[in-house]
Short mmCIF file of C-alpha atoms and ligand atoms in Angstrom, two decimals:
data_model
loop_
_atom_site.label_atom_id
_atom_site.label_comp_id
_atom_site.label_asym_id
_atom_site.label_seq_id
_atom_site.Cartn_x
_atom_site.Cartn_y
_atom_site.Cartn_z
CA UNK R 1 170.48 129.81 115.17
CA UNK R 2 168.01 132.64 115.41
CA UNK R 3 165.54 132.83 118.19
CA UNK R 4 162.30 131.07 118.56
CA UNK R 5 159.16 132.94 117.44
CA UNK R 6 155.93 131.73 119.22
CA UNK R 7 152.36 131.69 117.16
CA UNK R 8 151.09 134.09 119.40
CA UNK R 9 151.99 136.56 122.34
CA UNK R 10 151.14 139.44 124.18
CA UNK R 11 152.61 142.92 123.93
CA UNK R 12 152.99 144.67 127.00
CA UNK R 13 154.40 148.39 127.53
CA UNK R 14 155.27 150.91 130.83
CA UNK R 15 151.86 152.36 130.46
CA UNK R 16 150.47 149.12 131.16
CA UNK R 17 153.05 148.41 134.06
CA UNK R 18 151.89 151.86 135.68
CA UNK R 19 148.43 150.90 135.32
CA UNK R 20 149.16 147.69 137.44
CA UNK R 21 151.22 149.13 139.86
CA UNK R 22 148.81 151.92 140.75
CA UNK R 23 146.24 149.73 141.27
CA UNK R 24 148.83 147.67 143.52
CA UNK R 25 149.59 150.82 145.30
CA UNK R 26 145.43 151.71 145.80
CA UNK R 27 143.39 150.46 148.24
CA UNK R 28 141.22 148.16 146.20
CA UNK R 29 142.80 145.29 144.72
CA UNK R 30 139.92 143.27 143.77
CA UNK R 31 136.31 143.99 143.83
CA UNK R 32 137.22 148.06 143.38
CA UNK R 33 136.37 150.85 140.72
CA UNK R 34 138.94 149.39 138.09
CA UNK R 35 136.67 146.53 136.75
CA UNK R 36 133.61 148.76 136.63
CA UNK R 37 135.78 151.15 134.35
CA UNK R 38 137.17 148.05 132.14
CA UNK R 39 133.47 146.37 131.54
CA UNK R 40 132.41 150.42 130.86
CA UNK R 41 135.03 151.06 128.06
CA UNK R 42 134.62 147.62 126.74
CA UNK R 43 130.93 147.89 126.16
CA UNK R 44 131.79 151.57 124.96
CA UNK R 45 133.99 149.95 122.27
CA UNK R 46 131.70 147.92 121.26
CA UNK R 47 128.25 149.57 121.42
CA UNK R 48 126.83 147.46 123.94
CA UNK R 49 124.43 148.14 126.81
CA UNK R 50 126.08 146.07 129.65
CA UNK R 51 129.64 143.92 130.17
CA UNK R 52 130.45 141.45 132.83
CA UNK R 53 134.55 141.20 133.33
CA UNK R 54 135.08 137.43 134.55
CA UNK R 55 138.07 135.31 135.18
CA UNK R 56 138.22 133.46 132.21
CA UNK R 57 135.88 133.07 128.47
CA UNK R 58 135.79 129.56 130.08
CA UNK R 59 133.43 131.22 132.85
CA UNK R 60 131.61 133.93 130.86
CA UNK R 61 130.81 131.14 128.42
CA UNK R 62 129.75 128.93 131.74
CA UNK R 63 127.61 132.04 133.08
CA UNK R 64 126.03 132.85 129.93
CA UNK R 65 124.86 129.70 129.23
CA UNK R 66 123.12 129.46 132.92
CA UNK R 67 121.64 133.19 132.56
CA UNK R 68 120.03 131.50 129.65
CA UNK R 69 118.64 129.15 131.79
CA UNK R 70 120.85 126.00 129.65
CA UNK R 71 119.84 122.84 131.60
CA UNK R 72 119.24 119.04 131.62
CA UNK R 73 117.18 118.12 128.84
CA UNK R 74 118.18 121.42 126.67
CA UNK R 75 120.66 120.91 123.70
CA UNK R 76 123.72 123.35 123.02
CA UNK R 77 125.53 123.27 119.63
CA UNK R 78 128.64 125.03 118.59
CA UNK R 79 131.27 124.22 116.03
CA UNK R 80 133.52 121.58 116.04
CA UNK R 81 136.91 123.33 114.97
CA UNK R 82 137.41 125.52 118.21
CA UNK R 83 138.58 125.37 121.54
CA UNK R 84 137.12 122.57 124.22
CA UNK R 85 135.13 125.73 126.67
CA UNK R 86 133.06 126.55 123.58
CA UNK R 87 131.43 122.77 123.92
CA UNK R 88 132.33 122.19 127.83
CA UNK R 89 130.21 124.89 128.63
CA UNK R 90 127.35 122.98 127.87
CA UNK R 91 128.44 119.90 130.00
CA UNK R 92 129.04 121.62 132.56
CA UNK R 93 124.94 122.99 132.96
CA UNK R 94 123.86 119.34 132.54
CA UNK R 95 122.94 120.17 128.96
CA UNK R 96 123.35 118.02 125.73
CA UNK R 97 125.94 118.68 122.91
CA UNK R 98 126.38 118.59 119.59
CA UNK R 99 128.10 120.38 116.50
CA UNK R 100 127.55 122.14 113.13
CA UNK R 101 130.31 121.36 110.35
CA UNK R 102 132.52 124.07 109.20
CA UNK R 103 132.20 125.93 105.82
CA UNK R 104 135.76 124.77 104.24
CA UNK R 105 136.33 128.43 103.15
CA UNK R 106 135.68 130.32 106.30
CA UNK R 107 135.87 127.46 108.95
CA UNK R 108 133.25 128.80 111.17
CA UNK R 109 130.47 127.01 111.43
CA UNK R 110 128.57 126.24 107.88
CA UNK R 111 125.40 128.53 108.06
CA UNK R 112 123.91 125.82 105.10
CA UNK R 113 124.78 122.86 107.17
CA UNK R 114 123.06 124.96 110.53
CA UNK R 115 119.97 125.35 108.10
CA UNK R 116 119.33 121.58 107.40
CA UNK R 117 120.70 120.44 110.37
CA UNK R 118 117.89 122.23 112.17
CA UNK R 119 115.02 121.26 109.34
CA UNK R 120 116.36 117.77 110.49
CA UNK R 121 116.27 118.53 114.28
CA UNK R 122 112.72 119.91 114.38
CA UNK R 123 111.13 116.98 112.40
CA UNK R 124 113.10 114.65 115.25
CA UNK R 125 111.89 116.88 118.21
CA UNK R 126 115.53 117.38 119.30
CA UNK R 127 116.34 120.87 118.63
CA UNK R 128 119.00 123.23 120.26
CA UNK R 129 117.96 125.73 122.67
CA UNK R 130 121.52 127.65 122.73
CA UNK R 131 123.58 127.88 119.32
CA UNK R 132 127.50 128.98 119.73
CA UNK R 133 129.08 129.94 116.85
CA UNK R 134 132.49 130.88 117.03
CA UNK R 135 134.49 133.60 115.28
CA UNK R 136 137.02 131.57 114.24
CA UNK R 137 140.71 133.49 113.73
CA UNK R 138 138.91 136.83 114.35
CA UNK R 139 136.13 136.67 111.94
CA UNK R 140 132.66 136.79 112.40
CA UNK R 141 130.02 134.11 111.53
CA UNK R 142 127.45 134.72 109.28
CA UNK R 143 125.07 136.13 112.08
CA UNK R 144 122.24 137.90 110.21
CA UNK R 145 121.58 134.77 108.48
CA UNK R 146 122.16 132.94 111.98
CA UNK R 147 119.81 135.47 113.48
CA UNK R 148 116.95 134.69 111.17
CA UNK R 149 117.25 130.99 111.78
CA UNK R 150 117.29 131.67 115.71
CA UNK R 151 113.75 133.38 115.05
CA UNK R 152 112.21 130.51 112.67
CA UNK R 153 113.55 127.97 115.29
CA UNK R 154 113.51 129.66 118.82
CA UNK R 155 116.97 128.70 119.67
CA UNK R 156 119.54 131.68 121.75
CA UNK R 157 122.42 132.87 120.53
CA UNK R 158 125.65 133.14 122.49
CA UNK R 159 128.59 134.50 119.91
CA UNK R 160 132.03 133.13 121.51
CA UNK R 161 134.33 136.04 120.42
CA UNK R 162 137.57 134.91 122.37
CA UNK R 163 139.30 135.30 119.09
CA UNK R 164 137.64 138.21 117.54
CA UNK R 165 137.50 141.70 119.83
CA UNK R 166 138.32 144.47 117.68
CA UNK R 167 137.05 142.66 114.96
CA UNK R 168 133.67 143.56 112.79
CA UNK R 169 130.66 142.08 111.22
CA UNK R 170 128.81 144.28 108.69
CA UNK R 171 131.02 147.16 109.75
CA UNK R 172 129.77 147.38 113.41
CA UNK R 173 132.14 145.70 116.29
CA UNK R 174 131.89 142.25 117.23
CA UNK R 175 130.52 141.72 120.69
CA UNK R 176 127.71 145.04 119.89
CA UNK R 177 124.96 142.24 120.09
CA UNK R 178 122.75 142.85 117.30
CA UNK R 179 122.43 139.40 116.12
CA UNK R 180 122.91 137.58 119.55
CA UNK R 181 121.58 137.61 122.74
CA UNK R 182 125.26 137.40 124.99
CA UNK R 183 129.08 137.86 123.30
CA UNK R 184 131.84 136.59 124.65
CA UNK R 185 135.55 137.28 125.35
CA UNK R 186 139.06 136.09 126.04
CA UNK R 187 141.69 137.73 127.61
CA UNK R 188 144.58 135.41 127.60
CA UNK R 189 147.13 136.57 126.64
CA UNK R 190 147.64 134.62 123.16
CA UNK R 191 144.28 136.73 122.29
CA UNK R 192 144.08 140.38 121.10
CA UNK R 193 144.54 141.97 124.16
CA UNK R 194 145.46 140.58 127.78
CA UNK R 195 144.20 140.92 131.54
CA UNK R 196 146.50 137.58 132.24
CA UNK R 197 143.62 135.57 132.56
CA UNK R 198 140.23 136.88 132.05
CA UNK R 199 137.03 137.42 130.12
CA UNK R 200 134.32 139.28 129.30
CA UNK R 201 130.41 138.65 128.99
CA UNK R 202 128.28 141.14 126.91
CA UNK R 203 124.61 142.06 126.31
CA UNK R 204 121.85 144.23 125.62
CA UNK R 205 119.26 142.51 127.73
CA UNK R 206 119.11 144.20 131.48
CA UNK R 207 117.65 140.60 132.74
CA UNK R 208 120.61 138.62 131.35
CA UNK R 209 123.39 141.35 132.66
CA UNK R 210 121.40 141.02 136.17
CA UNK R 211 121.29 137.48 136.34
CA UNK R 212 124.94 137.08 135.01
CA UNK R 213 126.59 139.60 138.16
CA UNK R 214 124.71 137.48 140.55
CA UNK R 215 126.15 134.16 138.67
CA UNK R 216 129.55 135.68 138.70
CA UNK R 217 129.48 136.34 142.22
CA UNK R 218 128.02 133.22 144.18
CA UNK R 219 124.22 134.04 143.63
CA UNK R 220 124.16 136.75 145.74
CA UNK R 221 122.13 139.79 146.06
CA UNK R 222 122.00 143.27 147.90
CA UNK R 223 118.95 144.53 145.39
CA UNK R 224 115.76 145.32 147.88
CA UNK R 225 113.72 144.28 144.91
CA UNK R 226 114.94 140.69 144.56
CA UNK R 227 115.73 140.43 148.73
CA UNK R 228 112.54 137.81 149.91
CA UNK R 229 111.26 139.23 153.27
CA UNK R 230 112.82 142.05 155.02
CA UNK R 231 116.13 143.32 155.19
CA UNK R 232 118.38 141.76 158.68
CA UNK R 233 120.31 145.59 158.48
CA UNK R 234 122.86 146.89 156.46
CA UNK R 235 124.99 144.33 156.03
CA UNK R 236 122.26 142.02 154.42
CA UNK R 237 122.68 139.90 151.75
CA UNK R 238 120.96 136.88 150.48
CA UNK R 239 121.93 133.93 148.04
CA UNK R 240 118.88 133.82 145.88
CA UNK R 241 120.73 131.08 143.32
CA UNK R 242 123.68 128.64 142.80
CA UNK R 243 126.68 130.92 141.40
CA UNK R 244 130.56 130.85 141.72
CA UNK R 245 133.37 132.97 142.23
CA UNK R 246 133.95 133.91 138.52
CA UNK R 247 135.47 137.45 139.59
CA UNK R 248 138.61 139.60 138.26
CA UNK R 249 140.70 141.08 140.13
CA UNK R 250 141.51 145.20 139.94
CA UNK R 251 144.47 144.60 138.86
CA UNK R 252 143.82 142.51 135.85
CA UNK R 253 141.03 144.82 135.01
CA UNK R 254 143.57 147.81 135.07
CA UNK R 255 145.83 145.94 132.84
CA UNK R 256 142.51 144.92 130.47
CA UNK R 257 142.00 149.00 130.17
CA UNK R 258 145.21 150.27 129.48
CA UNK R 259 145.53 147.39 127.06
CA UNK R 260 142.65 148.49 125.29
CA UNK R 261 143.57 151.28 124.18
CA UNK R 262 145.61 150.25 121.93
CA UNK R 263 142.70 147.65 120.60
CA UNK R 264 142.45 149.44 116.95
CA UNK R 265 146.55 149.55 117.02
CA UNK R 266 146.53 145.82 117.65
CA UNK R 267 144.11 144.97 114.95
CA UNK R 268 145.58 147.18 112.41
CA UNK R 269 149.33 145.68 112.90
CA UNK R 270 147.41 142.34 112.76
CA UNK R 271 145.64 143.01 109.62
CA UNK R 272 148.77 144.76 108.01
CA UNK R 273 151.03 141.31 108.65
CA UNK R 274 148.06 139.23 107.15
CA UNK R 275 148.18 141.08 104.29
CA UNK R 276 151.34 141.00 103.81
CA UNK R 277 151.68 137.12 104.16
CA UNK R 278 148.75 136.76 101.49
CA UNK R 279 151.40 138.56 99.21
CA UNK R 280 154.35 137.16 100.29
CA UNK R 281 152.74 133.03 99.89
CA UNK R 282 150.25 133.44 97.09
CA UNK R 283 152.39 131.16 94.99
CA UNK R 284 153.13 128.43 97.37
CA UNK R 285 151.15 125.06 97.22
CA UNK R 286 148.70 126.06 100.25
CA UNK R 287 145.42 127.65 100.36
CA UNK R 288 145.62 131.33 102.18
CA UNK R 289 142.26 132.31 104.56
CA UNK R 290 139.41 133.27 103.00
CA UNK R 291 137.46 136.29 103.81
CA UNK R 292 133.74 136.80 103.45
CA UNK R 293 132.92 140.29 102.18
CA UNK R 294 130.45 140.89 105.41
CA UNK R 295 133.77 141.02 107.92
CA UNK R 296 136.96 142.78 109.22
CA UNK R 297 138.64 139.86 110.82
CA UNK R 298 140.80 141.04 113.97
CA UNK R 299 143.48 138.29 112.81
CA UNK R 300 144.01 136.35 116.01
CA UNK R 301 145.11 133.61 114.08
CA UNK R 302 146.73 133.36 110.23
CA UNK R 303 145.87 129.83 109.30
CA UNK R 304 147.60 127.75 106.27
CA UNK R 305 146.46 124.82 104.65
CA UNK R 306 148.83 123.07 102.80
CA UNK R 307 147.72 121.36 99.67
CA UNK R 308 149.10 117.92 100.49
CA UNK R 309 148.76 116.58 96.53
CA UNK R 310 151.26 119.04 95.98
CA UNK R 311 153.37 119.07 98.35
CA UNK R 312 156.52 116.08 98.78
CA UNK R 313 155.95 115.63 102.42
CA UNK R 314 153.02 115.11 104.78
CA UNK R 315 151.16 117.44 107.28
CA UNK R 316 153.11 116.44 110.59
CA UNK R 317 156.57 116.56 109.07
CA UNK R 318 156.00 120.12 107.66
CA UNK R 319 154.74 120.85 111.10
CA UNK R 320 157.73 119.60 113.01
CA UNK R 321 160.01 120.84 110.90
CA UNK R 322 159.14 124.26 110.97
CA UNK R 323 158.66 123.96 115.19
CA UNK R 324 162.50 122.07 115.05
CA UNK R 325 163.12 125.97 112.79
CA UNK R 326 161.91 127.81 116.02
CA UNK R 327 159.01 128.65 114.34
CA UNK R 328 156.28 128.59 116.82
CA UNK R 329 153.41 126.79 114.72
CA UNK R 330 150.09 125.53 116.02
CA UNK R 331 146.97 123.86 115.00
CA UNK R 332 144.02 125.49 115.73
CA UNK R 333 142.08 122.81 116.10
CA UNK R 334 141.49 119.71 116.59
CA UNK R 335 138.10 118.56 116.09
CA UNK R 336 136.34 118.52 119.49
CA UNK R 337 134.63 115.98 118.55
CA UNK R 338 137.22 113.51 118.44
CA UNK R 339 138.61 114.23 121.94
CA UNK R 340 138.77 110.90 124.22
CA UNK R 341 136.14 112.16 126.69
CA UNK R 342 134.21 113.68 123.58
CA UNK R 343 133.94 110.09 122.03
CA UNK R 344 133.08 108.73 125.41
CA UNK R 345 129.85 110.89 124.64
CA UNK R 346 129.02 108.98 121.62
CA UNK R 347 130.78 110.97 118.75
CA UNK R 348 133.18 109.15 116.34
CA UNK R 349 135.51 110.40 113.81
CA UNK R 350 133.94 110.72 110.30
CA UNK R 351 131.54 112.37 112.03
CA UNK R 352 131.92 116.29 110.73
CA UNK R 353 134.20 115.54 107.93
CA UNK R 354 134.49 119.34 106.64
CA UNK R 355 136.18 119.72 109.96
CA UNK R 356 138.26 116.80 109.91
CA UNK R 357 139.79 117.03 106.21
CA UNK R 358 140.32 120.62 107.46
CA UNK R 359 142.44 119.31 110.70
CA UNK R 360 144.83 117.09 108.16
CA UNK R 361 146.44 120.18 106.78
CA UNK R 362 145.55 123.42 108.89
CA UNK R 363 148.76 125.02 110.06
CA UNK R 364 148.50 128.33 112.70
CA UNK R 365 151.89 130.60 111.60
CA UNK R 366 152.96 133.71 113.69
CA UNK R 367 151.01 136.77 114.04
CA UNK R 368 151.03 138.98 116.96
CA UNK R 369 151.74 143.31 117.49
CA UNK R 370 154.75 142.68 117.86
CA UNK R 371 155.80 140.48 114.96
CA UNK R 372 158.77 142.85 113.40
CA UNK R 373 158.51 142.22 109.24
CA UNK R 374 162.25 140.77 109.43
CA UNK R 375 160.61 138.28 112.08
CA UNK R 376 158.23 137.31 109.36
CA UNK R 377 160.55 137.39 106.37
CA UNK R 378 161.99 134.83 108.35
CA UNK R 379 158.96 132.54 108.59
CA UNK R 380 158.63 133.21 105.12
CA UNK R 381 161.70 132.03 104.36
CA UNK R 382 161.79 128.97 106.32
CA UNK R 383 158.40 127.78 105.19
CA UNK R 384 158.72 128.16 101.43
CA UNK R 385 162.28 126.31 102.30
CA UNK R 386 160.25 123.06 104.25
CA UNK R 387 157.65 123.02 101.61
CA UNK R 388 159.78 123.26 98.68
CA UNK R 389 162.75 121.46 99.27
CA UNK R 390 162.86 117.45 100.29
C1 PLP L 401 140.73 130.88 124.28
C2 PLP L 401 139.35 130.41 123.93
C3 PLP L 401 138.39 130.11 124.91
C4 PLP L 401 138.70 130.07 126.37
O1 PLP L 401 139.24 131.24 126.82
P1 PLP L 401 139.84 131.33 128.31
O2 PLP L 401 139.82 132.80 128.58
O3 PLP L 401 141.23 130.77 128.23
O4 PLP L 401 138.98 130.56 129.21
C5 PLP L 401 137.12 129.79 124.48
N1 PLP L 401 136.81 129.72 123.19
C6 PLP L 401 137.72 129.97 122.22
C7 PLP L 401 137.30 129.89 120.79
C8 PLP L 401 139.03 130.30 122.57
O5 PLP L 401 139.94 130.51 121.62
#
C-alpha cells in the first residue's frame, strides 16, 4: 500500500525554519518589524499601494467589508461555489446576502448572470452595495467587465483571492487592485503559500488602508489628526471605533516572507502539474478546467468533473474510492447556499442550479510544490482505474 497523498499541502524548507527561529530568538515576537516587511513585499509583488497582514482571510474579508462601511440594511453578494467566510463576512456586519450563479466553464461567478441579476435588482430597489467575486482555483474573475458594472450600478468591489496569489488577470498580479477597491488573501497552509494561519488585506485607497489598521487592531488610534481633544501624554491612545484583535504575529509574518519568495516557484510547479494532468486525462470521460484567455491561474486547486452519462458508477462512489486509494480528494464546494444555517436564511436548493449540477460531479485531485510526477502518475493511474473499471 503506498502512502496517502493529501489534495493540498504546504512546502516548508530550513530557510523558512531560520526565518522563524530568528524571529523567536529577537525581541519582538508580535507587533515587531517582521509584519511591516511581509505586508511591504506583498504589496511589492503585487503592485499595490498598501497591505494589511491579519490572522486569517476570514478577518481581512470581515475588516474589509466594515472599512467599506457594510451594514444593516446594505446587501453583499458573492458566489455560491466557495468557501462559507466569502458569504459569512457579510453576516457578520449585520448585512444581507445573496449569490450570483457560476459560469459552468470557469465556475466563478457568471459575469452574464451578475449583469441581469443587477438589471433585476435595481428595478426592485434591492441592489448590492459590496460584490465578492471569488477567484475560484486560482483564477481571476472577469473583473474589467465586473468593474464596469460596479460603475453603472455603484456597488464596491472586494476580490477574495485566498486561492489565487501569484496568480494574474490581464497579465498584471492578482491582488494589484485595478478593478477592485480591497483584495484579499489566505495563508493557510492548503493555499499557495503559508504563515500557519493568516491573511492579507490589500488596496490602493489611503482611507480604506487607514480605517482597516485601526479595525485590525481594536479601533484604536495614536494619529494626532484623528485624536478628539488633546493628547493625556505620550502614552495616549484613543478608541475612536469598534475593532478586534485581527493581528499576526512576527513570527508568522517571518514565515509569510521567506515563503514568498518562492511565490513564482510555487506557481510555476503548480502550473507545470496542471498541464501535465490536462495531457495525461484528456481522454477520460470528465471535463478538464477551463481557462479564459484573460488569466494565469495560480492552480490552487485542479478540479475534475466527471461526466456521469458516461461513466458506470456515480459521483460519491468514485469519490470514496479514490479517498479508500489514499488519494486525498476533495470537493471544492458545496453550494453555500444549501448549508443548514444558510437555508435557515431563506435559500433552498434549486436555487443557483449552475452551481448545484456543478457540485454533483466536481472532484478536487492533488496539486501542491511538492507533488513529485511519480506521485501523480500514481493518481493517474488510480483514477483512470476507478473510472474505467466496475
Ligand atoms: C480559505 C478560504 C477563505 C478563508 O481563509 P482563512 O484564511 O482560512 O480564513 C476564504 N475564502 C476562500 C475562497 C477560501 O478558499
Amino acid at each position: 500500500m503506498s502512502h496517502y497523498i493529501p489534495y493540498g499541502r504546504q512546502d516548508i524548507i530550513q530557510a523558512d525554519i531560520d526565518a522563524v527561529v530568528e524571529v523567536l530568538r529577537s525581541e519582538w515576537i508580535t507587533q515587531g518589524p517582521s509584519i511591516e516587511r511581509f505586508e511591504q513585499a506583498v504589496a511589492q509583488y503585487c503592485g499595490t499601494k498598501y497591505a494589511v497582514a491579519v490572522s486569517s482571510a476570514t478577518a481581512a474579508l470581515h475588516i474589509a467589508c466594515l472599512a467599506l462601511n457594510l451594514g444593516q440594511g446594505d446587501i453583499l453578494w458573492t458566489s455560491p461555489n466557495t468557501f462559507v467566510a466569502s458569504a459569512n463576512c457579510s453576516l457578520y456586519c449585520g448585512a444581507k446576502i445573496d449569490f450570483v450563479d457560476i459560469d459552468p466553464n470557469t465556475y466563478n461567478l457568471s459575469v452574464d448572470e451578475l449583469e441581469r441579476k443587477l438589471a433585476k435588482a435595481q428595478r426592485d430597489g434591492c441592489l448590492p452595495k459590496v460584490l465578492v467575486p471569488v477567484h475560484f482555483a486560482g483564477q481571476s474573475c472577469e473583473m474589467e467587465r465586473i468593474a464596469a458594472l460596479s460603475h453603472q450600478y455603484g456597488f464596491r468591489i472586494i476580490e477574495d483571492g485566498s486561492h489565487a496569489i501569484g496568480g494574474k488577470y490581464k497579465g498584471l498580479p492578482i491582488g494589484n487592485c485595478k478593478f477592485s477597491d480591497i483584495t484579499v488573501f489566505s495563508f493557510h497552509p492548503v493555499k499557495i503559500i503559508t504563515t500557519g494561519e493568516g491573511g492579507m488585506v490589500l488596496t490602493n485607497q489611503e482611507e480604506l488602508y487607514q480605517k482597516l489598521i485601526r479595525l485590525r487592531s481594536h479601533g484604536i488610534t495614536r494619529d494626532a489628526n484623528l485624536i478628539q481633544g488633546q493628547s493625556h501624554g505620550s502614552w495616549y491612545y484613543q478608541q475612536i471605533e469598534l475593532g478586534f484583535n485581527y493581528r499576526v504575529t512576527d513570527i508568522q509574518a517571518a514565515l509569510g516572507a521567506s515563503q514568498l519568495q518562492r511565490l513564482d516557484e510555487f506557481v510555476e510547479r503548480r502550473c507545470f502539474i496542471a498541464q501535465r494532468y490536462n495531457q495525461l486525462l484528456h481522454d477520460l470521460p470528465i471535463i478538464l478546467p477551463w481557462q479564459h484567455l484573460d488569466t494565469e491561474s495560480s492552480w490552487h486547486l485542479y478540479v475534475i468533473r466527471l461526466k456521469l452519462e458516461d461513466i458506470n458508477k456515480n459521483h460519491r462512489q468514485v469519490f470514496e474510492e479514490l479517498r479508500q486509494a489514499g488519494i486525498g480528494v476533495n470537493l471544492h464546494y458545496i453550494p453555500v447556499h444549501t448549508q443548514p444555517y444558510y437555508q435557515q436564511l431563506g435559500f433552498q436548493w434549486g436555487d443557483f442550479p449552475e452551481a448545484e449540477k456543478y457540485y454533483q460531479a466536481a472532484i478536487s485531485i492533488p496539486i501542491y510544490y511538492g507533488l513529485t510526477n511519480k506521485e501523480q502518475e500514481q493518481v493517474v493511474t488510480l483514477l483512470k482505474h476507478i473510472i474505467l473499471c466496475r
